[in-house]
Amino acid sequence: MTYGSARMKEPNVPNRKTLLTLPTPCLVLDRAKLRRNIARMKAACARTGVKLRPHLKTAKSIEVARLFDGPDSPGIAVSTLLEAEYFASNGIRDIQYAVGITPDKLDRVAAIQREGARVTLITDDLGTAQAICRHATEANAVFHVQIEIDCGERRSGVEPDSPLVLEIARTLAGDENVVFDGVMTHAGHSYGCRSLKEIEAVAEAERLAVVTAAERIRATGIPCPTVSVGSSPTALHARHLEGVTETRAGVFMFGDVFQAQILTCDLEDLAVSVLTEVTGHRADLRHMTVDAGALAMSKDRSTENVSNDVGFGLAADIDGSVYSPQLTIARVYQEHGLIPVALPHALDDFTIGSRLRIYPNHVCMTASMYPRYFVVDSEESDGIEVVEEWKRISGW
Amino acid sequence: MTYGSARMKEPNVPNRKTLLTLPTPCLVLDRAKLRRNIARMKAACARTGVKLRPHLKTAKSIEVARLFDGPDSPGIAVSTLLEAEYFASNGIRDIQYAVGITPDKLDRVAAIQREGARVTLITDDLGTAQAICRHATEANAVFHVQIEIDCGERRSGVEPDSPLVLEIARTLAGDENVVFDGVMTHAGHSYGCRSLKEIEAVAEAERLAVVTAAERIRATGIPCPTVSVGSSPTALHARHLEGVTETRAGVFMFGDVFQAQILTCDLEDLAVSVLTEVTGHRADLRHMTVDAGALAMSKDRSTENVSNDVGFGLAADIDGSVYSPQLTIARVYQEHGLIPVALPHALDDFTIGSRLRIYPNHVCMTASMYPRYFVVDSEESDGIEVVEEWKRISGW
């Protein structure tokens, strides 16, 4: 059994930056895989006939957002107001803030809109809907608002058959400074599915929840233009999305080991990895340490409950190929990751300083610690040359 | 049963920033508690007669580092080279990089040292020791190096009775560009202790490991000036530290819910919390949502295996007082935290927009997502006015 010698850092060469010269740990994005993942999702949306509203909470990068430009992707979704501010300042005009708004965040929303973007809000609360109306009048602002529907995730949202759906719709639609824009839901519980059949069932429940709510609203005479669903598994695998106008999804762009196991992608599609180097050997304990620990990987353990638990990440060589037999980060400390090996002599293939790439459990969590992507391209270059650097934001 | 009405955001007032006006989520640091925690650790070190080398991997802030100024704290420890660069550029001259060095990081170390700071390195590997010697000669640099000893954590380090201890010491001490500085160890396994008696036993094993290694080295005629131990539980509770010269500890400054349960501190000592606001109610599901989710809190679950599992964080009111009955963040999504309540009417006390503070499981992980501390002082002011803002760094 041998892994083949892992490659070491190389001396810096002017005008050439590669995965063998970057300081570790850092975040690597394979542009070719990113483009393929986006193309696959666009094809799925073309099949179901809905527009794609990419959720940028995972990527948090304007360069990634621009890969979606086109008439079939009219806008984006975000999860923080900082993201809304960032993307608005980079020219994106149609932004859905897909987390329940609170009244005290409305001033910040109004400020973003004064610069020219529209920020569509969501709420599941009648008092908040009333506060939005009051605030719109006081601030001389126009707010576009959707009602959040619960399609079975049981986190937030209104049940689709609740009287509250109509009360909120009436409140919003009855105010001249508010545009009632429709209904939205998020099938986050699709992450609990383990087969295509289960995903299809959740996708249908997701569709039915918002379509039901929309039809009830329309039956009262109130227009309900937007009917929005979203989660990467359901967006890819829904059998049909009749009555739905758009779908939001984010993690599919990058993929991660968890998503690969719940059928959103294959391991070969994972676009984001953490570049790390071997920092120590403990042959007596049959493990090596790497400089990708809890901060570099996050403490997400999404794969704990799927068939292949990869600990805190799945190791690959510098070219991104997963090792066989599999190597994983089994334990993390703040700055140490610990990779067990079956036999001590396997450590001979991983000299101290040799470089690995680690695919994360949950890329949204892992990427959050990094201020930039070092972009490689496994189709247009050798796959280890840094062809671009894309900033990413974090925080609120 | 009532919690008392939680307080809401207040309008901004010029020149007055408080926990009722800040955008959420954000990171709050109580300076009074921080100072008390530092005083307690200094008293413990005075009792055991060792110098305190604060580990700044938790705080990552020069303002916090400056609270340790004095002859009993001659320098600091860090966990990344970015921290070393940051603290060196802020005037700290004695820095231990307390993670095993790799040869390709030596250029960066040398660059920091050229600006005037000393960066003491650690290694547990003979090949790395030889590479340090070669690099010192080639780069015309002087490197100060300690040997990392394993005192039972079983992560990295050399066993104290291994022949390797002497081989590495001879290699380092025999090179004219290298200063062999001594031995160090980290009793990370003290986090597994659940009683003072267990902590005292681990502290004694930690002491014995480095003192044994140091005595073996000295018996060969090589001086071994520094004998360094460190972990917050053992630093506080060691019965004696005979033969030890200094102790490193970090998390004690802030404390967290996990540390409170393993006897490093009390809940009343927790200096860092996340300010959040209520974003939604689901009375039917008996929970509310807050805007402190997985990114705001981290996915650390340290309290999973202690007596009081607080999920992803323990809720307190705006003044920092923990609620009774206890409220915890039981589930997290990227930007949502979910706080269950026993009875739906408890939600009446937490209007949407009302503010809570959440004490984290593991403050090192939670703090890592924030670029600054909003500093309050529960002794010198009303405890909710922001008296200072301290930058903190993140990344590598």
PDB file of C-alpha atoms in Angstrom, chain A residues 114-366:
ATOM      1  CA  ARG A 114     -31.186  54.481  -1.843  1.00  0.00           C
ATOM      2  CA  GLU A 115     -28.041  53.458  -3.752  1.00  0.00           C
ATOM      3  CA  GLY A 116     -30.142  51.811  -6.434  1.00  0.00           C
ATOM      4  CA  ALA A 117     -30.633  48.143  -5.560  1.00  0.00           C
ATOM      5  CA  ARG A 118     -33.904  46.516  -4.590  1.00  0.00           C
ATOM      6  CA  VAL A 119     -33.726  44.376  -1.449  1.00  0.00           C
ATOM      7  CA  THR A 120     -36.685  42.010  -1.206  1.00  0.00           C
ATOM      8  CA  LEU A 121     -37.510  41.110   2.393  1.00  0.00           C
ATOM      9  CA  ILE A 122     -39.216  38.109   3.936  1.00  0.00           C
ATOM     10  CA  THR A 123     -41.351  37.782   7.048  1.00  0.00           C
ATOM     11  CA  ASP A 124     -43.567  35.235   8.756  1.00  0.00           C
ATOM     12  CA  ASP A 125     -44.889  37.620  11.406  1.00  0.00           C
ATOM     13  CA  LEU A 126     -47.908  39.921  11.347  1.00  0.00           C
ATOM     14  CA  GLY A 127     -46.439  42.441  13.788  1.00  0.00           C
ATOM     15  CA  THR A 128     -43.313  42.680  11.647  1.00  0.00           C
ATOM     16  CA  ALA A 129     -45.430  43.168   8.508  1.00  0.00           C
ATOM     17  CA  GLN A 130     -47.208  46.058  10.252  1.00  0.00           C
ATOM     18  CA  ALA A 131     -43.875  47.510  11.358  1.00  0.00           C
ATOM     19  CA  ILE A 132     -42.577  47.332   7.778  1.00  0.00           C
ATOM     20  CA  CYS A 133     -45.608  49.340   6.622  1.00  0.00           C
ATOM     21  CA  ARG A 134     -45.137  51.951   9.362  1.00  0.00           C
ATOM     22  CA  HIS A 135     -41.433  52.210   8.640  1.00  0.00           C
ATOM     23  CA  ALA A 136     -41.990  52.581   4.883  1.00  0.00           C
ATOM     24  CA  THR A 137     -44.225  55.576   5.518  1.00  0.00           C
ATOM     25  CA  GLU A 138     -41.937  57.153   8.127  1.00  0.00           C
ATOM     26  CA  ALA A 139     -38.787  56.646   6.071  1.00  0.00           C
ATOM     27  CA  ASN A 140     -40.423  57.473   2.741  1.00  0.00           C
ATOM     28  CA  ALA A 141     -39.158  54.144   1.443  1.00  0.00           C
ATOM     29  CA  VAL A 142     -40.666  51.354  -0.640  1.00  0.00           C
ATOM     30  CA  PHE A 143     -40.174  47.825   0.652  1.00  0.00           C
ATOM     31  CA  HIS A 144     -40.761  44.673  -1.374  1.00  0.00           C
ATOM     32  CA  VAL A 145     -41.826  41.848   0.883  1.00  0.00           C
ATOM     33  CA  GLN A 146     -42.503  38.114   0.576  1.00  0.00           C
ATOM     34  CA  ILE A 147     -44.153  35.828   3.092  1.00  0.00           C
ATOM     35  CA  GLU A 148     -41.994  32.976   4.336  1.00  0.00           C
ATOM     36  CA  ILE A 149     -43.820  29.645   4.259  1.00  0.00           C
ATOM     37  CA  ASP A 150     -42.804  26.536   6.215  1.00  0.00           C
ATOM     38  CA  CYS A 151     -42.794  23.509   3.909  1.00  0.00           C
ATOM     39  CA  GLY A 152     -41.756  21.071   6.625  1.00  0.00           C
ATOM     40  CA  GLU A 153     -38.364  22.301   7.811  1.00  0.00           C
ATOM     41  CA  ARG A 154     -39.980  23.486  11.066  1.00  0.00           C
ATOM     42  CA  ARG A 155     -37.555  26.364  11.585  1.00  0.00           C
ATOM     43  CA  SER A 156     -39.347  29.544  10.538  1.00  0.00           C
ATOM     44  CA  GLY A 157     -42.204  30.450   8.223  1.00  0.00           C
ATOM     45  CA  VAL A 158     -45.975  30.224   8.299  1.00  0.00           C
ATOM     46  CA  GLU A 159     -47.815  26.968   7.657  1.00  0.00           C
ATOM     47  CA  PRO A 160     -49.256  27.236   4.121  1.00  0.00           C
ATOM     48  CA  ASP A 161     -52.856  26.702   5.266  1.00  0.00           C
ATOM     49  CA  SER A 162     -52.675  29.076   8.222  1.00  0.00           C
ATOM     50  CA  PRO A 163     -55.028  32.108   8.373  1.00  0.00           C
ATOM     51  CA  LEU A 164     -51.881  34.101   9.094  1.00  0.00           C
ATOM     52  CA  VAL A 165     -50.820  33.814   5.430  1.00  0.00           C
ATOM     53  CA  LEU A 166     -53.828  35.860   4.380  1.00  0.00           C
ATOM     54  CA  GLU A 167     -53.552  38.330   7.265  1.00  0.00           C
ATOM     55  CA  ILE A 168     -49.945  39.133   6.412  1.00  0.00           C
ATOM     56  CA  ALA A 169     -50.702  39.299   2.679  1.00  0.00           C
ATOM     57  CA  ARG A 170     -53.586  41.723   3.296  1.00  0.00           C
ATOM     58  CA  THR A 171     -51.451  43.900   5.548  1.00  0.00           C
ATOM     59  CA  LEU A 172     -48.619  44.131   3.064  1.00  0.00           C
ATOM     60  CA  ALA A 173     -50.760  44.439  -0.054  1.00  0.00           C
ATOM     61  CA  GLY A 174     -52.884  47.124   1.576  1.00  0.00           C
ATOM     62  CA  ASP A 175     -50.031  49.551   2.137  1.00  0.00           C
ATOM     63  CA  GLU A 176     -49.120  51.981  -0.605  1.00  0.00           C
ATOM     64  CA  ASN A 177     -45.423  52.033   0.341  1.00  0.00           C
ATOM     65  CA  VAL A 178     -45.088  48.277   0.395  1.00  0.00           C
ATOM     66  CA  VAL A 179     -45.044  45.913  -2.565  1.00  0.00           C
ATOM     67  CA  PHE A 180     -46.323  42.471  -1.642  1.00  0.00           C
ATOM     68  CA  ASP A 181     -44.155  40.320  -3.854  1.00  0.00           C
ATOM     69  CA  GLY A 182     -45.227  36.750  -3.155  1.00  0.00           C
ATOM     70  CA  VAL A 183     -44.251  33.696  -1.143  1.00  0.00           C
ATOM     71  CA  MET A 184     -41.033  31.786  -0.535  1.00  0.00           C
ATOM     72  CA  THR A 185     -39.940  28.674   1.303  1.00  0.00           C
ATOM     73  CA  HIS A 186     -36.748  26.710   1.974  1.00  0.00           C
ATOM     74  CA  ALA A 187     -36.696  22.926   2.129  1.00  0.00           C
ATOM     75  CA  GLY A 188     -33.714  22.736   4.459  1.00  0.00           C
ATOM     76  CA  HIS A 189     -34.950  19.330   5.573  1.00  0.00           C
ATOM     77  CA  SER A 190     -33.920  17.985   2.153  1.00  0.00           C
ATOM     78  CA  TYR A 191     -30.482  17.629   3.786  1.00  0.00           C
ATOM     79  CA  GLY A 192     -31.989  14.755   5.743  1.00  0.00           C
ATOM     80  CA  CYS A 193     -32.753  12.807   2.544  1.00  0.00           C
ATOM     81  CA  ARG A 194     -30.617   9.835   1.568  1.00  0.00           C
ATOM     82  CA  SER A 195     -32.155   8.845  -1.779  1.00  0.00           C
ATOM     83  CA  LEU A 196     -33.416  10.529  -4.933  1.00  0.00           C
ATOM     84  CA  LYS A 197     -36.899   9.295  -4.107  1.00  0.00           C
ATOM     85  CA  GLU A 198     -36.808  11.057  -0.734  1.00  0.00           C
ATOM     86  CA  ILE A 199     -35.480  14.261  -2.317  1.00  0.00           C
ATOM     87  CA  GLU A 200     -38.227  14.180  -4.930  1.00  0.00           C
ATOM     88  CA  ALA A 201     -40.809  13.837  -2.153  1.00  0.00           C
ATOM     89  CA  VAL A 202     -39.400  16.807  -0.228  1.00  0.00           C
ATOM     90  CA  ALA A 203     -39.207  18.843  -3.449  1.00  0.00           C
ATOM     91  CA  GLU A 204     -42.872  18.149  -4.093  1.00  0.00           C
ATOM     92  CA  ALA A 205     -43.784  19.130  -0.512  1.00  0.00           C
ATOM     93  CA  GLU A 206     -41.751  22.308  -0.961  1.00  0.00           C
ATOM     94  CA  ARG A 207     -43.517  23.135  -4.230  1.00  0.00           C
ATOM     95  CA  LEU A 208     -46.938  22.310  -2.866  1.00  0.00           C
ATOM     96  CA  ALA A 209     -46.464  24.475   0.235  1.00  0.00           C
ATOM     97  CA  VAL A 210     -45.750  27.698  -1.661  1.00  0.00           C
ATOM     98  CA  VAL A 211     -48.183  26.997  -4.490  1.00  0.00           C
ATOM     99  CA  THR A 212     -50.931  26.346  -1.936  1.00  0.00           C
ATOM    100  CA  ALA A 213     -50.154  29.566  -0.103  1.00  0.00           C
ATOM    101  CA  ALA A 214     -49.974  31.526  -3.370  1.00  0.00           C
ATOM    102  CA  GLU A 215     -53.336  30.167  -4.559  1.00  0.00           C
ATOM    103  CA  ARG A 216     -55.002  31.005  -1.262  1.00  0.00           C
ATOM    104  CA  ILE A 217     -53.686  34.558  -1.495  1.00  0.00           C
ATOM    105  CA  ARG A 218     -54.749  34.942  -5.130  1.00  0.00           C
ATOM    106  CA  ALA A 219     -58.221  33.634  -4.231  1.00  0.00           C
ATOM    107  CA  THR A 220     -58.658  36.757  -2.078  1.00  0.00           C
ATOM    108  CA  GLY A 221     -57.874  38.959  -5.074  1.00  0.00           C
ATOM    109  CA  ILE A 222     -54.318  39.808  -4.089  1.00  0.00           C
ATOM    110  CA  PRO A 223     -51.693  39.222  -6.801  1.00  0.00           C
ATOM    111  CA  CYS A 224     -48.836  36.929  -5.799  1.00  0.00           C
ATOM    112  CA  PRO A 225     -46.207  37.228  -8.531  1.00  0.00           C
ATOM    113  CA  THR A 226     -43.257  35.413  -6.989  1.00  0.00           C
ATOM    114  CA  VAL A 227     -43.445  31.794  -5.869  1.00  0.00           C
ATOM    115  CA  SER A 228     -39.951  30.911  -4.705  1.00  0.00           C
ATOM    116  CA  VAL A 229     -38.474  27.629  -3.484  1.00  0.00           C
ATOM    117  CA  GLY A 230     -34.936  26.624  -2.800  1.00  0.00           C
ATOM    118  CA  SER A 231     -32.348  24.162  -1.618  1.00  0.00           C
ATOM    119  CA  SER A 232     -29.616  22.580  -3.704  1.00  0.00           C
ATOM    120  CA  PRO A 233     -30.941  18.993  -3.496  1.00  0.00           C
ATOM    121  CA  THR A 234     -34.538  19.886  -4.355  1.00  0.00           C
ATOM    122  CA  ALA A 235     -33.558  22.393  -7.060  1.00  0.00           C
ATOM    123  CA  LEU A 236     -31.551  19.690  -8.835  1.00  0.00           C
ATOM    124  CA  HIS A 237     -33.890  16.773  -8.389  1.00  0.00           C
ATOM    125  CA  ALA A 238     -37.475  18.112  -8.357  1.00  0.00           C
ATOM    126  CA  ARG A 239     -39.597  16.126 -10.837  1.00  0.00           C
ATOM    127  CA  HIS A 240     -41.487  19.274 -11.751  1.00  0.00           C
ATOM    128  CA  LEU A 241     -42.018  22.743 -10.296  1.00  0.00           C
ATOM    129  CA  GLU A 242     -45.414  23.686 -11.661  1.00  0.00           C
ATOM    130  CA  GLY A 243     -46.593  26.972 -10.221  1.00  0.00           C
ATOM    131  CA  VAL A 244     -43.121  27.938  -8.999  1.00  0.00           C
ATOM    132  CA  THR A 245     -41.407  30.966 -10.540  1.00  0.00           C
ATOM    133  CA  GLU A 246     -37.879  30.748  -9.166  1.00  0.00           C
ATOM    134  CA  THR A 247     -35.548  28.592  -7.158  1.00  0.00           C
ATOM    135  CA  ARG A 248     -32.762  29.622  -4.837  1.00  0.00           C
ATOM    136  CA  ALA A 249     -29.729  27.431  -4.212  1.00  0.00           C
ATOM    137  CA  GLY A 250     -26.157  28.034  -3.106  1.00  0.00           C
ATOM    138  CA  VAL A 251     -24.025  25.168  -1.941  1.00  0.00           C
ATOM    139  CA  PHE A 252     -24.302  23.360  -5.304  1.00  0.00           C
ATOM    140  CA  MET A 253     -21.785  25.831  -6.826  1.00  0.00           C
ATOM    141  CA  PHE A 254     -18.972  24.422  -4.739  1.00  0.00           C
ATOM    142  CA  GLY A 255     -20.256  21.109  -3.383  1.00  0.00           C
ATOM    143  CA  ASP A 256     -18.793  19.414  -0.319  1.00  0.00           C
ATOM    144  CA  VAL A 257     -18.378  15.908   1.009  1.00  0.00           C
ATOM    145  CA  PHE A 258     -21.770  15.980   2.690  1.00  0.00           C
ATOM    146  CA  GLN A 259     -23.549  17.164  -0.459  1.00  0.00           C
ATOM    147  CA  ALA A 260     -21.784  14.442  -2.433  1.00  0.00           C
ATOM    148  CA  GLN A 261     -23.278  11.881  -0.106  1.00  0.00           C
ATOM    149  CA  ILE A 262     -26.793  13.268  -0.334  1.00  0.00           C
ATOM    150  CA  LEU A 263     -26.621  13.176  -4.149  1.00  0.00           C
ATOM    151  CA  THR A 264     -26.203  16.877  -4.970  1.00  0.00           C
ATOM    152  CA  CYS A 265     -22.874  16.138  -6.682  1.00  0.00           C
ATOM    153  CA  ASP A 266     -20.046  13.638  -7.013  1.00  0.00           C
ATOM    154  CA  LEU A 267     -16.732  13.822  -5.199  1.00  0.00           C
ATOM    155  CA  GLU A 268     -15.164  14.777  -8.549  1.00  0.00           C
ATOM    156  CA  ASP A 269     -17.315  17.927  -8.614  1.00  0.00           C
ATOM    157  CA  LEU A 270     -16.032  19.463  -5.371  1.00  0.00           C
ATOM    158  CA  ALA A 271     -14.758  22.888  -6.351  1.00  0.00           C
ATOM    159  CA  VAL A 272     -13.430  24.125  -3.002  1.00  0.00           C
ATOM    160  CA  SER A 273     -10.672  22.646  -0.877  1.00  0.00           C
ATOM    161  CA  VAL A 274      -8.290  23.769   1.831  1.00  0.00           C
ATOM    162  CA  LEU A 275      -4.605  23.675   0.959  1.00  0.00           C
ATOM    163  CA  THR A 276      -2.617  22.388   3.920  1.00  0.00           C
ATOM    164  CA  GLU A 277       0.797  20.997   4.704  1.00  0.00           C
ATOM    165  CA  VAL A 278       1.997  18.166   6.890  1.00  0.00           C
ATOM    166  CA  THR A 279       3.397  19.599  10.120  1.00  0.00           C
ATOM    167  CA  GLY A 280       4.333  16.460  12.062  1.00  0.00           C
ATOM    168  CA  HIS A 281       4.491  12.682  12.277  1.00  0.00           C
ATOM    169  CA  ARG A 282       3.655  10.401  15.162  1.00  0.00           C
ATOM    170  CA  ALA A 283       4.546   7.000  13.737  1.00  0.00           C
ATOM    171  CA  ASP A 284       4.031   5.486  17.208  1.00  0.00           C
ATOM    172  CA  LEU A 285       0.430   6.715  17.194  1.00  0.00           C
ATOM    173  CA  ARG A 286      -0.068   6.108  13.437  1.00  0.00           C
ATOM    174  CA  HIS A 287      -0.994   9.636  12.526  1.00  0.00           C
ATOM    175  CA  MET A 288       0.332  12.815  10.997  1.00  0.00           C
ATOM    176  CA  THR A 289      -0.650  16.383  11.806  1.00  0.00           C
ATOM    177  CA  VAL A 290      -1.491  19.071   9.254  1.00  0.00           C
ATOM    178  CA  ASP A 291      -1.905  22.826   9.605  1.00  0.00           C
ATOM    179  CA  ALA A 292      -5.634  22.636   8.831  1.00  0.00           C
ATOM    180  CA  GLY A 293      -7.333  22.480  12.215  1.00  0.00           C
ATOM    181  CA  ALA A 294     -10.638  23.617  13.649  1.00  0.00           C
ATOM    182  CA  LEU A 295     -10.359  27.189  12.381  1.00  0.00           C
ATOM    183  CA  ALA A 296      -9.209  26.132   8.908  1.00  0.00           C
ATOM    184  CA  MET A 297     -11.892  23.447   8.453  1.00  0.00           C
ATOM    185  CA  SER A 298     -14.633  24.541  10.934  1.00  0.00           C
ATOM    186  CA  LYS A 299     -16.055  22.126  13.468  1.00  0.00           C
ATOM    187  CA  ASP A 300     -18.884  21.098  11.194  1.00  0.00           C
ATOM    188  CA  ARG A 301     -19.542  17.369  11.371  1.00  0.00           C
ATOM    189  CA  SER A 302     -22.220  17.029   8.692  1.00  0.00           C
ATOM    190  CA  THR A 303     -20.898  13.664   7.521  1.00  0.00           C
ATOM    191  CA  GLU A 304     -21.350  12.169  10.987  1.00  0.00           C
ATOM    192  CA  ASN A 305     -24.725  10.780   9.977  1.00  0.00           C
ATOM    193  CA  VAL A 306     -24.143   9.717   6.389  1.00  0.00           C
ATOM    194  CA  SER A 307     -22.598   6.505   5.111  1.00  0.00           C
ATOM    195  CA  ASN A 308     -19.018   7.761   4.801  1.00  0.00           C
ATOM    196  CA  ASP A 309     -18.017   9.826   7.828  1.00  0.00           C
ATOM    197  CA  VAL A 310     -14.903  11.790   6.839  1.00  0.00           C
ATOM    198  CA  GLY A 311     -14.346  13.421  10.225  1.00  0.00           C
ATOM    199  CA  PHE A 312     -13.516  17.067   9.581  1.00  0.00           C
ATOM    200  CA  GLY A 313     -12.482  16.644   5.931  1.00  0.00           C
ATOM    201  CA  LEU A 314     -11.375  14.293   3.187  1.00  0.00           C
ATOM    202  CA  ALA A 315      -7.749  14.456   2.063  1.00  0.00           C
ATOM    203  CA  ALA A 316      -6.625  14.658  -1.573  1.00  0.00           C
ATOM    204  CA  ASP A 317      -3.288  15.184  -3.275  1.00  0.00           C
ATOM    205  CA  ILE A 318      -2.155  18.533  -4.654  1.00  0.00           C
ATOM    206  CA  ASP A 319      -4.037  17.817  -7.902  1.00  0.00           C
ATOM    207  CA  GLY A 320      -7.267  17.292  -5.990  1.00  0.00           C
ATOM    208  CA  SER A 321      -7.467  13.497  -6.336  1.00  0.00           C
ATOM    209  CA  VAL A 322      -8.853  11.772  -3.261  1.00  0.00           C
ATOM    210  CA  TYR A 323      -6.475   9.204  -1.765  1.00  0.00           C
ATOM    211  CA  SER A 324      -7.191   5.514  -1.757  1.00  0.00           C
ATOM    212  CA  PRO A 325      -7.271   4.115   0.866  1.00  0.00           C
ATOM    213  CA  GLN A 326      -9.120   7.187   2.098  1.00  0.00           C
ATOM    214  CA  LEU A 327      -7.368   9.676   4.418  1.00  0.00           C
ATOM    215  CA  THR A 328      -9.429  11.971   6.625  1.00  0.00           C
ATOM    216  CA  ILE A 329      -8.917  14.587   9.330  1.00  0.00           C
ATOM    217  CA  ALA A 330     -10.186  12.595  12.287  1.00  0.00           C
ATOM    218  CA  ARG A 331      -9.580  15.179  15.020  1.00  0.00           C
ATOM    219  CA  VAL A 332      -9.088  18.911  15.064  1.00  0.00           C
ATOM    220  CA  TYR A 333      -7.538  21.318  17.535  1.00  0.00           C
ATOM    221  CA  GLN A 334      -7.456  25.061  16.914  1.00  0.00           C
ATOM    222  CA  GLU A 335      -4.534  24.869  14.457  1.00  0.00           C
ATOM    223  CA  HIS A 336      -3.831  21.136  14.224  1.00  0.00           C
ATOM    224  CA  GLY A 337      -5.640  18.530  12.165  1.00  0.00           C
ATOM    225  CA  LEU A 338      -4.846  14.904  12.825  1.00  0.00           C
ATOM    226  CA  ILE A 339      -4.847  12.387   9.964  1.00  0.00           C
ATOM    227  CA  PRO A 340      -4.613   8.707  10.982  1.00  0.00           C
ATOM    228  CA  VAL A 341      -2.862   6.184   8.752  1.00  0.00           C
ATOM    229  CA  ALA A 342      -3.410   2.423   8.837  1.00  0.00           C
ATOM    230  CA  LEU A 343       0.292   1.563   8.900  1.00  0.00           C
ATOM    231  CA  PRO A 344       3.205   3.730  10.101  1.00  0.00           C
ATOM    232  CA  HIS A 345       5.160   3.361   6.849  1.00  0.00           C
ATOM    233  CA  ALA A 346       2.425   5.289   5.022  1.00  0.00           C
ATOM    234  CA  LEU A 347       3.890   8.374   6.701  1.00  0.00           C
ATOM    235  CA  ASP A 348       6.965   7.961   4.473  1.00  0.00           C
ATOM    236  CA  ASP A 349       4.852   9.290   1.598  1.00  0.00           C
ATOM    237  CA  PHE A 350       4.062  12.477   3.513  1.00  0.00           C
ATOM    238  CA  THR A 351       7.306  14.216   4.407  1.00  0.00           C
ATOM    239  CA  ILE A 352       6.900  17.143   6.811  1.00  0.00           C
ATOM    240  CA  GLY A 353       6.091  20.105   4.592  1.00  0.00           C
ATOM    241  CA  SER A 354       4.338  18.059   1.918  1.00  0.00           C
ATOM    242  CA  ARG A 355       1.046  19.427   0.667  1.00  0.00           C
ATOM    243  CA  LEU A 356      -2.494  18.102   0.641  1.00  0.00           C
ATOM    244  CA  ARG A 357      -5.877  19.456  -0.278  1.00  0.00           C
ATOM    245  CA  ILE A 358      -8.780  18.794   2.075  1.00  0.00           C
ATOM    246  CA  TYR A 359     -12.392  18.687   0.906  1.00  0.00           C
ATOM    247  CA  PRO A 360     -14.651  20.020   3.652  1.00  0.00           C
ATOM    248  CA  ASN A 361     -17.764  18.472   5.147  1.00  0.00           C
ATOM    249  CA  HIS A 362     -19.729  21.682   4.770  1.00  0.00           C
ATOM    250  CA  VAL A 363     -18.206  24.274   2.505  1.00  0.00           C
ATOM    251  CA  CYS A 364     -20.369  27.177   3.764  1.00  0.00           C
ATOM    252  CA  MET A 365     -18.768  26.807   7.185  1.00  0.00           C
ATOM    253  CA  THR A 366     -15.219  26.155   6.009  1.00  0.00           C
TER     254      THR A 366
END
